[in-house]
Amino acid sequence: MNNKQSIRTEIALKKKQHTKEELHRLSDLLLSRLEKHPLFQAARAVLLYYSLPDEVQTHEFVEKWSKEKDIILPVVKGDELELRKYTGNANLTTGGFHIKEPTGLSLTDLSSIGLAFIPGVSFDRQGNRLGRGKGYYDRLLHNLSLYKIGICFQFQLYETPLPANEQDIPMDEVWTENGRMH
């Protein structure tokens, strides 16, 4: 079984084989499928993320849907993720990992969030997620009881089970540009 770091390295090499334009096109395809998902359609508030260049690109999706839904984005605070409502591109600041984060107050009532789209370095067909190794999402998801959809590119899907332990939170579904994989 590969260890987590070697899988991260393998996926990073695969990402470099795709142009920025290809990743953007694949992201659009994936997100256009997810916006038809019944849970997304029904949700008033959705936990998303503001993507890094090598992740499923969410910037336009966040902007588009923020006009109809409360879009909640994570903000890195020490070793934890704090959740804040997206209130427009003008109200974003660059955080510690070069990720754009919303300014404003931390969300205290998390019960309104109906669905979460979670990024990952890799996912497997059992719903296991491999993150970047800091554990931010696992700590956050331990405190949230909501439906979790992991999203990644097809080439990030790991065909054999990923290494997982009790701290790792599995996804309820995993989607790529090719549709639902788990």
mmCIF file of N, CA, C and O in Angstrom, residues 18-104:
data_model
loop_
_atom_site.group_PDB
_atom_site.id
_atom_site.type_symbol
_atom_site.label_atom_id
_atom_site.label_comp_id
_atom_site.label_asym_id
_atom_site.label_seq_id
_atom_site.Cartn_x
_atom_site.Cartn_y
_atom_site.Cartn_z
ATOM 1 N N HIS A 18 -1.690 18.507 -17.022
ATOM 2 C CA HIS A 18 -2.884 19.195 -17.526
ATOM 3 C C HIS A 18 -2.648 20.702 -17.499
ATOM 4 O O HIS A 18 -2.105 21.234 -16.528
ATOM 5 N N THR A 19 -3.096 21.371 -18.551
ATOM 6 C CA THR A 19 -2.959 22.829 -18.596
ATOM 7 C C THR A 19 -3.998 23.479 -17.690
ATOM 8 O O THR A 19 -4.994 22.841 -17.303
ATOM 9 N N LYS A 20 -3.760 24.723 -17.380
ATOM 10 C CA LYS A 20 -4.722 25.494 -16.592
ATOM 11 C C LYS A 20 -6.083 25.515 -17.285
ATOM 12 O O LYS A 20 -7.130 25.376 -16.645
ATOM 13 N N GLU A 21 -6.074 25.632 -18.602
ATOM 14 C CA GLU A 21 -7.325 25.663 -19.379
ATOM 15 C C GLU A 21 -8.059 24.330 -19.299
ATOM 16 O O GLU A 21 -9.287 24.300 -19.179
ATOM 17 N N GLU A 22 -7.316 23.222 -19.357
ATOM 18 C CA GLU A 22 -7.942 21.892 -19.234
ATOM 19 C C GLU A 22 -8.603 21.734 -17.867
ATOM 20 O O GLU A 22 -9.728 21.250 -17.763
ATOM 21 N N LEU A 23 -7.892 22.124 -16.817
ATOM 22 C CA LEU A 23 -8.444 22.004 -15.467
ATOM 23 C C LEU A 23 -9.686 22.870 -15.305
ATOM 24 O O LEU A 23 -10.648 22.468 -14.649
ATOM 25 N N HIS A 24 -9.675 24.034 -15.927
ATOM 26 C CA HIS A 24 -10.843 24.920 -15.862
ATOM 27 C C HIS A 24 -12.037 24.277 -16.586
ATOM 28 O O HIS A 24 -13.163 24.283 -16.084
ATOM 29 N N ARG A 25 -11.783 23.695 -17.751
ATOM 30 C CA ARG A 25 -12.851 23.052 -18.523
ATOM 31 C C ARG A 25 -13.426 21.847 -17.759
ATOM 32 O O ARG A 25 -14.647 21.680 -17.668
ATOM 33 N N LEU A 26 -12.544 21.030 -17.177
ATOM 34 C CA LEU A 26 -13.001 19.881 -16.394
ATOM 35 C C LEU A 26 -13.783 20.333 -15.161
ATOM 36 O O LEU A 26 -14.774 19.703 -14.775
ATOM 37 N N SER A 27 -13.337 21.420 -14.550
ATOM 38 C CA SER A 27 -14.038 21.971 -13.385
ATOM 39 C C SER A 27 -15.447 22.410 -13.763
ATOM 40 O O SER A 27 -16.416 22.112 -13.053
ATOM 41 N N ASP A 28 -15.565 23.116 -14.879
ATOM 42 C CA ASP A 28 -16.884 23.579 -15.335
ATOM 43 C C ASP A 28 -17.822 22.401 -15.579
ATOM 44 O O ASP A 28 -18.997 22.444 -15.212
ATOM 45 N N LEU A 29 -17.289 21.339 -16.186
ATOM 46 C CA LEU A 29 -18.095 20.154 -16.460
ATOM 47 C C LEU A 29 -18.575 19.515 -15.153
ATOM 48 O O LEU A 29 -19.762 19.205 -14.994
ATOM 49 N N LEU A 30 -17.672 19.344 -14.215
ATOM 50 C CA LEU A 30 -18.015 18.751 -12.919
ATOM 51 C C LEU A 30 -19.053 19.592 -12.180
ATOM 52 O O LEU A 30 -20.073 19.079 -11.708
ATOM 53 N N LEU A 31 -18.808 20.890 -12.087
ATOM 54 C CA LEU A 31 -19.703 21.750 -11.308
ATOM 55 C C LEU A 31 -21.064 21.905 -11.989
ATOM 56 O O LEU A 31 -22.082 22.035 -11.300
ATOM 57 N N SER A 32 -21.109 21.852 -13.312
ATOM 58 C CA SER A 32 -22.413 21.922 -13.998
ATOM 59 C C SER A 32 -23.240 20.673 -13.687
ATOM 60 O O SER A 32 -24.468 20.741 -13.639
ATOM 61 N N ARG A 33 -22.577 19.549 -13.444
ATOM 62 C CA ARG A 33 -23.299 18.334 -13.049
ATOM 63 C C ARG A 33 -23.767 18.436 -11.598
ATOM 64 O O ARG A 33 -24.885 18.042 -11.269
ATOM 65 N N LEU A 34 -22.909 18.968 -10.748
ATOM 66 C CA LEU A 34 -23.255 19.049 -9.323
ATOM 67 C C LEU A 34 -24.378 20.043 -9.045
ATOM 68 O O LEU A 34 -25.140 19.854 -8.108
ATOM 69 N N GLU A 35 -24.478 21.091 -9.850
ATOM 70 C CA GLU A 35 -25.543 22.055 -9.577
ATOM 71 C C GLU A 35 -26.924 21.478 -9.871
ATOM 72 O O GLU A 35 -27.927 22.033 -9.441
ATOM 73 N N LYS A 36 -26.979 20.329 -10.520
ATOM 74 C CA LYS A 36 -28.253 19.637 -10.768
ATOM 75 C C LYS A 36 -28.563 18.624 -9.655
ATOM 76 O O LYS A 36 -29.643 18.039 -9.636
ATOM 77 N N HIS A 37 -27.616 18.405 -8.753
ATOM 78 C CA HIS A 37 -27.792 17.434 -7.667
ATOM 79 C C HIS A 37 -28.982 17.875 -6.797
ATOM 80 O O HIS A 37 -29.080 19.048 -6.422
ATOM 81 N N PRO A 38 -29.888 16.964 -6.482
ATOM 82 C CA PRO A 38 -31.079 17.341 -5.691
ATOM 83 C C PRO A 38 -30.736 17.999 -4.353
ATOM 84 O O PRO A 38 -31.434 18.926 -3.928
ATOM 85 N N LEU A 39 -29.675 17.555 -3.690
ATOM 86 C CA LEU A 39 -29.312 18.166 -2.410
ATOM 87 C C LEU A 39 -28.779 19.578 -2.597
ATOM 88 O O LEU A 39 -29.012 20.455 -1.757
ATOM 89 N N PHE A 40 -28.079 19.819 -3.696
ATOM 90 C CA PHE A 40 -27.622 21.179 -3.979
ATOM 91 C C PHE A 40 -28.812 22.070 -4.303
ATOM 92 O O PHE A 40 -28.912 23.191 -3.807
ATOM 93 N N GLN A 41 -29.717 21.557 -5.104
ATOM 94 C CA GLN A 41 -30.903 22.327 -5.464
ATOM 95 C C GLN A 41 -31.697 22.721 -4.214
ATOM 96 O O GLN A 41 -32.210 23.830 -4.123
ATOM 97 N N ALA A 42 -31.796 21.821 -3.251
ATOM 98 C CA ALA A 42 -32.608 22.046 -2.057
ATOM 99 C C ALA A 42 -31.914 22.896 -0.995
ATOM 100 O O ALA A 42 -32.577 23.522 -0.171
ATOM 101 N N ALA A 43 -30.599 22.920 -0.998
ATOM 102 C CA ALA A 43 -29.853 23.576 0.088
ATOM 103 C C ALA A 43 -29.980 25.105 0.023
ATOM 104 O O ALA A 43 -29.839 25.692 -1.039
ATOM 105 N N ARG A 44 -30.224 25.703 1.179
ATOM 106 C CA ARG A 44 -30.211 27.175 1.301
ATOM 107 C C ARG A 44 -28.788 27.675 1.462
ATOM 108 O O ARG A 44 -28.440 28.750 0.990
ATOM 109 N N ALA A 45 -27.979 26.897 2.178
ATOM 110 C CA ALA A 45 -26.592 27.267 2.437
ATOM 111 C C ALA A 45 -25.701 26.076 2.086
ATOM 112 O O ALA A 45 -26.022 24.935 2.408
ATOM 113 N N VAL A 46 -24.593 26.363 1.407
ATOM 114 C CA VAL A 46 -23.677 25.320 0.940
ATOM 115 C C VAL A 46 -22.260 25.682 1.371
ATOM 116 O O VAL A 46 -21.809 26.808 1.154
ATOM 117 N N LEU A 47 -21.584 24.711 1.981
ATOM 118 C CA LEU A 47 -20.174 24.876 2.313
ATOM 119 C C LEU A 47 -19.372 24.526 1.069
ATOM 120 O O LEU A 47 -19.478 23.422 0.541
ATOM 121 N N LEU A 48 -18.593 25.492 0.598
ATOM 122 C CA LEU A 48 -17.728 25.315 -0.567
ATOM 123 C C LEU A 48 -16.307 25.650 -0.161
ATOM 124 O O LEU A 48 -15.997 25.710 1.028
ATOM 125 N N TYR A 49 -15.453 25.902 -1.116
ATOM 126 C CA TYR A 49 -14.085 26.344 -0.849
ATOM 127 C C TYR A 49 -13.685 27.244 -2.007
ATOM 128 O O TYR A 49 -14.242 27.146 -3.103
ATOM 129 N N TYR A 50 -12.767 28.141 -1.752
ATOM 130 C CA TYR A 50 -12.257 29.030 -2.791
ATOM 131 C C TYR A 50 -10.958 28.395 -3.270
ATOM 132 O O TYR A 50 -9.969 28.360 -2.550
ATOM 133 N N SER A 51 -10.967 27.881 -4.495
ATOM 134 C CA SER A 51 -9.946 26.957 -4.973
ATOM 135 C C SER A 51 -8.555 27.558 -5.152
ATOM 136 O O SER A 51 -8.394 28.730 -5.485
ATOM 137 N N LEU A 52 -7.581 26.672 -4.947
ATOM 138 C CA LEU A 52 -6.199 26.916 -5.340
ATOM 139 C C LEU A 52 -6.075 26.547 -6.821
ATOM 140 O O LEU A 52 -6.938 25.842 -7.362
ATOM 141 N N PRO A 53 -5.008 26.979 -7.499
ATOM 142 C CA PRO A 53 -4.899 26.716 -8.941
ATOM 143 C C PRO A 53 -4.933 25.239 -9.339
ATOM 144 O O PRO A 53 -5.347 24.917 -10.447
ATOM 145 N N ASP A 54 -4.543 24.327 -8.444
ATOM 146 C CA ASP A 54 -4.507 22.909 -8.819
ATOM 147 C C ASP A 54 -5.732 22.125 -8.349
ATOM 148 O O ASP A 54 -5.762 20.902 -8.435
ATOM 149 N N GLU A 55 -6.753 22.819 -7.867
ATOM 150 C CA GLU A 55 -7.982 22.163 -7.402
ATOM 151 C C GLU A 55 -9.107 22.389 -8.406
ATOM 152 O O GLU A 55 -8.992 23.222 -9.307
ATOM 153 N N VAL A 56 -10.218 21.661 -8.222
ATOM 154 C CA VAL A 56 -11.414 21.947 -9.002
ATOM 155 C C VAL A 56 -11.724 23.428 -8.798
ATOM 156 O O VAL A 56 -11.853 23.895 -7.665
ATOM 157 N N GLN A 57 -11.807 24.155 -9.910
ATOM 158 C CA GLN A 57 -11.924 25.613 -9.881
ATOM 159 C C GLN A 57 -13.330 26.065 -9.492
ATOM 160 O O GLN A 57 -14.280 25.831 -10.229
ATOM 161 N N THR A 58 -13.442 26.715 -8.336
ATOM 162 C CA THR A 58 -14.756 27.072 -7.792
ATOM 163 C C THR A 58 -15.063 28.570 -7.824
ATOM 164 O O THR A 58 -16.174 28.961 -7.469
ATOM 165 N N HIS A 59 -14.140 29.421 -8.221
ATOM 166 C CA HIS A 59 -14.345 30.875 -8.110
ATOM 167 C C HIS A 59 -15.628 31.344 -8.799
ATOM 168 O O HIS A 59 -16.442 32.048 -8.185
ATOM 169 N N GLU A 60 -15.809 30.974 -10.063
ATOM 170 C CA GLU A 60 -17.004 31.406 -10.802
ATOM 171 C C GLU A 60 -18.266 30.767 -10.228
ATOM 172 O O GLU A 60 -19.319 31.401 -10.174
ATOM 173 N N PHE A 61 -18.162 29.527 -9.802
ATOM 174 C CA PHE A 61 -19.298 28.812 -9.210
ATOM 175 C C PHE A 61 -19.749 29.505 -7.920
ATOM 176 O O PHE A 61 -20.949 29.709 -7.698
ATOM 177 N N VAL A 62 -18.790 29.865 -7.076
ATOM 178 C CA VAL A 62 -19.092 30.577 -5.825
ATOM 179 C C VAL A 62 -19.816 31.879 -6.139
ATOM 180 O O VAL A 62 -20.854 32.192 -5.548
ATOM 181 N N GLU A 63 -19.278 32.634 -7.072
ATOM 182 C CA GLU A 63 -19.880 33.926 -7.429
ATOM 183 C C GLU A 63 -21.287 33.743 -7.990
ATOM 184 O O GLU A 63 -22.227 34.424 -7.573
ATOM 185 N N LYS A 64 -21.435 32.819 -8.916
ATOM 186 C CA LYS A 64 -22.739 32.570 -9.542
ATOM 187 C C LYS A 64 -23.801 32.214 -8.503
ATOM 188 O O LYS A 64 -24.881 32.803 -8.475
ATOM 189 N N TRP A 65 -23.501 31.256 -7.641
ATOM 190 C CA TRP A 65 -24.514 30.746 -6.726
ATOM 191 C C TRP A 65 -24.695 31.606 -5.481
ATOM 192 O O TRP A 65 -25.699 31.475 -4.778
ATOM 193 N N SER A 66 -23.764 32.509 -5.211
ATOM 194 C CA SER A 66 -23.916 33.385 -4.035
ATOM 195 C C SER A 66 -25.090 34.345 -4.201
ATOM 196 O O SER A 66 -25.549 34.924 -3.223
ATOM 197 N N LYS A 67 -25.583 34.484 -5.400
ATOM 198 C CA LYS A 67 -26.746 35.342 -5.645
ATOM 199 C C LYS A 67 -28.052 34.650 -5.248
ATOM 200 O O LYS A 67 -29.064 35.302 -5.050
ATOM 201 N N GLU A 68 -28.013 33.302 -5.128
ATOM 202 C CA GLU A 68 -29.221 32.537 -4.809
ATOM 203 C C GLU A 68 -29.144 31.776 -3.487
ATOM 204 O O GLU A 68 -30.175 31.427 -2.924
ATOM 205 N N LYS A 69 -27.927 31.485 -3.025
ATOM 206 C CA LYS A 69 -27.737 30.687 -1.812
ATOM 207 C C LYS A 69 -26.703 31.353 -0.921
ATOM 208 O O LYS A 69 -25.907 32.157 -1.390
ATOM 209 N N ASP A 70 -26.713 30.976 0.341
ATOM 210 C CA ASP A 70 -25.620 31.386 1.220
ATOM 211 C C ASP A 70 -24.453 30.443 0.941
ATOM 212 O O ASP A 70 -24.560 29.233 1.147
ATOM 213 N N ILE A 71 -23.369 31.019 0.451
ATOM 214 C CA ILE A 71 -22.160 30.240 0.183
ATOM 215 C C ILE A 71 -21.220 30.452 1.365
ATOM 216 O O ILE A 71 -20.853 31.578 1.686
ATOM 217 N N ILE A 72 -20.860 29.360 2.008
ATOM 218 C CA ILE A 72 -20.016 29.395 3.196
ATOM 219 C C ILE A 72 -18.624 28.901 2.804
ATOM 220 O O ILE A 72 -18.490 27.852 2.169
ATOM 221 N N LEU A 73 -17.602 29.669 3.190
ATOM 222 C CA LEU A 73 -16.225 29.323 2.857
ATOM 223 C C LEU A 73 -15.396 29.189 4.125
ATOM 224 O O LEU A 73 -15.624 29.911 5.099
ATOM 225 N N PRO A 74 -14.402 28.302 4.112
ATOM 226 C CA PRO A 74 -13.535 28.149 5.283
ATOM 227 C C PRO A 74 -12.448 29.225 5.327
ATOM 228 O O PRO A 74 -11.994 29.711 4.292
ATOM 229 N N VAL A 75 -12.046 29.553 6.555
ATOM 230 C CA VAL A 75 -10.958 30.494 6.814
ATOM 231 C C VAL A 75 -10.022 29.808 7.803
ATOM 232 O O VAL A 75 -10.461 29.282 8.830
ATOM 233 N N VAL A 76 -8.726 29.791 7.493
ATOM 234 C CA VAL A 76 -7.748 29.161 8.379
ATOM 235 C C VAL A 76 -7.492 30.075 9.580
ATOM 236 O O VAL A 76 -7.110 31.233 9.421
ATOM 237 N N LYS A 77 -7.739 29.532 10.772
ATOM 238 C CA LYS A 77 -7.467 30.239 12.034
ATOM 239 C C LYS A 77 -6.651 29.308 12.915
ATOM 240 O O LYS A 77 -7.202 28.398 13.532
ATOM 241 N N GLY A 78 -5.344 29.498 12.925
ATOM 242 C CA GLY A 78 -4.478 28.597 13.684
ATOM 243 C C GLY A 78 -4.520 27.211 13.087
ATOM 244 O O GLY A 78 -4.227 27.023 11.911
ATOM 245 N N ASP A 79 -4.946 26.230 13.899
ATOM 246 C CA ASP A 79 -5.033 24.846 13.431
ATOM 247 C C ASP A 79 -6.452 24.447 13.047
ATOM 248 O O ASP A 79 -6.730 23.265 12.818
ATOM 249 N N GLU A 80 -7.351 25.400 13.002
ATOM 250 C CA GLU A 80 -8.764 25.111 12.744
ATOM 251 C C GLU A 80 -9.255 25.857 11.514
ATOM 252 O O GLU A 80 -8.635 26.821 11.065
ATOM 253 N N LEU A 81 -10.399 25.420 10.989
ATOM 254 C CA LEU A 81 -11.098 26.147 9.943
ATOM 255 C C LEU A 81 -12.309 26.816 10.564
ATOM 256 O O LEU A 81 -13.107 26.175 11.240
ATOM 257 N N GLU A 82 -12.410 28.102 10.342
ATOM 258 C CA GLU A 82 -13.573 28.889 10.767
ATOM 259 C C GLU A 82 -14.422 29.078 9.518
ATOM 260 O O GLU A 82 -13.897 29.191 8.420
ATOM 261 N N LEU A 83 -15.726 29.116 9.664
ATOM 262 C CA LEU A 83 -16.604 29.265 8.512
ATOM 263 C C LEU A 83 -17.190 30.666 8.465
ATOM 264 O O LEU A 83 -17.644 31.197 9.484
ATOM 265 N N ARG A 84 -17.173 31.239 7.256
ATOM 266 C CA ARG A 84 -17.728 32.580 7.043
ATOM 267 C C ARG A 84 -18.532 32.601 5.754
ATOM 268 O O ARG A 84 -18.229 31.882 4.811
ATOM 269 N N LYS A 85 -19.511 33.487 5.717
ATOM 270 C CA LYS A 85 -20.336 33.648 4.523
ATOM 271 C C LYS A 85 -19.575 34.455 3.479
ATOM 272 O O LYS A 85 -18.934 35.459 3.797
ATOM 273 N N TYR A 86 -19.662 34.005 2.225
ATOM 274 C CA TYR A 86 -19.093 34.744 1.100
ATOM 275 C C TYR A 86 -20.014 35.928 0.800
ATOM 276 O O TYR A 86 -21.216 35.746 0.596
ATOM 277 N N THR A 87 -19.457 37.115 0.776
ATOM 278 C CA THR A 87 -20.256 38.319 0.518
ATOM 279 C C THR A 87 -19.731 39.098 -0.681
ATOM 280 O O THR A 87 -19.988 40.291 -0.803
ATOM 281 N N GLY A 88 -18.991 38.430 -1.543
ATOM 282 C CA GLY A 88 -18.496 39.063 -2.756
ATOM 283 C C GLY A 88 -16.980 39.068 -2.820
ATOM 284 O O GLY A 88 -16.298 39.031 -1.801
ATOM 285 N N ASN A 89 -16.478 39.123 -4.038
ATOM 286 C CA ASN A 89 -15.039 39.082 -4.287
ATOM 287 C C ASN A 89 -14.307 40.236 -3.607
ATOM 288 O O ASN A 89 -13.166 40.084 -3.174
ATOM 289 N N ALA A 90 -14.966 41.378 -3.497
ATOM 290 C CA ALA A 90 -14.330 42.540 -2.875
ATOM 291 C C ALA A 90 -14.073 42.317 -1.386
ATOM 292 O O ALA A 90 -13.228 43.003 -0.797
ATOM 293 N N ASN A 91 -14.775 41.373 -0.782
ATOM 294 C CA ASN A 91 -14.638 41.103 0.649
ATOM 295 C C ASN A 91 -13.803 39.851 0.921
ATOM 296 O O ASN A 91 -14.010 39.172 1.920
ATOM 297 N N LEU A 92 -12.859 39.577 0.030
ATOM 298 C CA LEU A 92 -11.930 38.470 0.231
ATOM 299 C C LEU A 92 -10.546 39.026 0.525
ATOM 300 O O LEU A 92 -10.160 40.069 0.004
ATOM 301 N N THR A 93 -9.819 38.323 1.375
ATOM 302 C CA THR A 93 -8.440 38.669 1.669
ATOM 303 C C THR A 93 -7.598 37.404 1.533
ATOM 304 O O THR A 93 -8.128 36.297 1.670
ATOM 305 N N THR A 94 -6.326 37.531 1.248
ATOM 306 C CA THR A 94 -5.473 36.362 1.080
ATOM 307 C C THR A 94 -5.013 35.848 2.434
ATOM 308 O O THR A 94 -4.436 36.587 3.226
ATOM 309 N N GLY A 95 -5.289 34.550 2.682
ATOM 310 C CA GLY A 95 -4.937 33.931 3.957
ATOM 311 C C GLY A 95 -3.536 33.341 3.933
ATOM 312 O O GLY A 95 -2.772 33.514 2.980
ATOM 313 N N GLY A 96 -3.227 32.614 4.985
ATOM 314 C CA GLY A 96 -1.888 32.086 5.205
ATOM 315 C C GLY A 96 -1.397 31.103 4.172
ATOM 316 O O GLY A 96 -0.207 30.959 3.967
ATOM 317 N N PHE A 97 -2.276 30.393 3.480
ATOM 318 C CA PHE A 97 -1.866 29.420 2.474
ATOM 319 C C PHE A 97 -2.118 29.948 1.063
ATOM 320 O O PHE A 97 -2.300 29.182 0.127
ATOM 321 N N HIS A 98 -2.155 31.272 0.922
ATOM 322 C CA HIS A 98 -2.412 31.951 -0.360
ATOM 323 C C HIS A 98 -3.797 31.632 -0.900
ATOM 324 O O HIS A 98 -4.009 31.628 -2.108
ATOM 325 N N ILE A 99 -4.721 31.349 0.006
ATOM 326 C CA ILE A 99 -6.110 31.078 -0.359
ATOM 327 C C ILE A 99 -6.912 32.330 -0.048
ATOM 328 O O ILE A 99 -6.768 32.922 1.024
ATOM 329 N N LYS A 100 -7.767 32.715 -0.983
ATOM 330 C CA LYS A 100 -8.658 33.856 -0.743
ATOM 331 C C LYS A 100 -9.721 33.426 0.271
ATOM 332 O O LYS A 100 -10.341 32.371 0.126
ATOM 333 N N GLU A 101 -9.894 34.258 1.305
ATOM 334 C CA GLU A 101 -10.834 33.947 2.383
ATOM 335 C C GLU A 101 -11.753 35.139 2.625
ATOM 336 O O GLU A 101 -11.326 36.288 2.513
ATOM 337 N N PRO A 102 -13.009 34.866 2.987
ATOM 338 C CA PRO A 102 -13.924 35.966 3.270
ATOM 339 C C PRO A 102 -13.578 36.676 4.574
ATOM 340 O O PRO A 102 -13.134 36.045 5.532
ATOM 341 N N THR A 103 -13.772 37.972 4.566
ATOM 342 C CA THR A 103 -13.652 38.743 5.798
ATOM 343 C C THR A 103 -15.031 38.712 6.470
ATOM 344 O O THR A 103 -15.973 38.154 5.938
ATOM 345 N N GLY A 104 -15.156 39.298 7.602
ATOM 346 C CA GLY A 104 -16.456 39.306 8.269
ATOM 347 C C GLY A 104 -16.489 38.369 9.449
ATOM 348 O O GLY A 104 -15.469 37.810 9.849
#
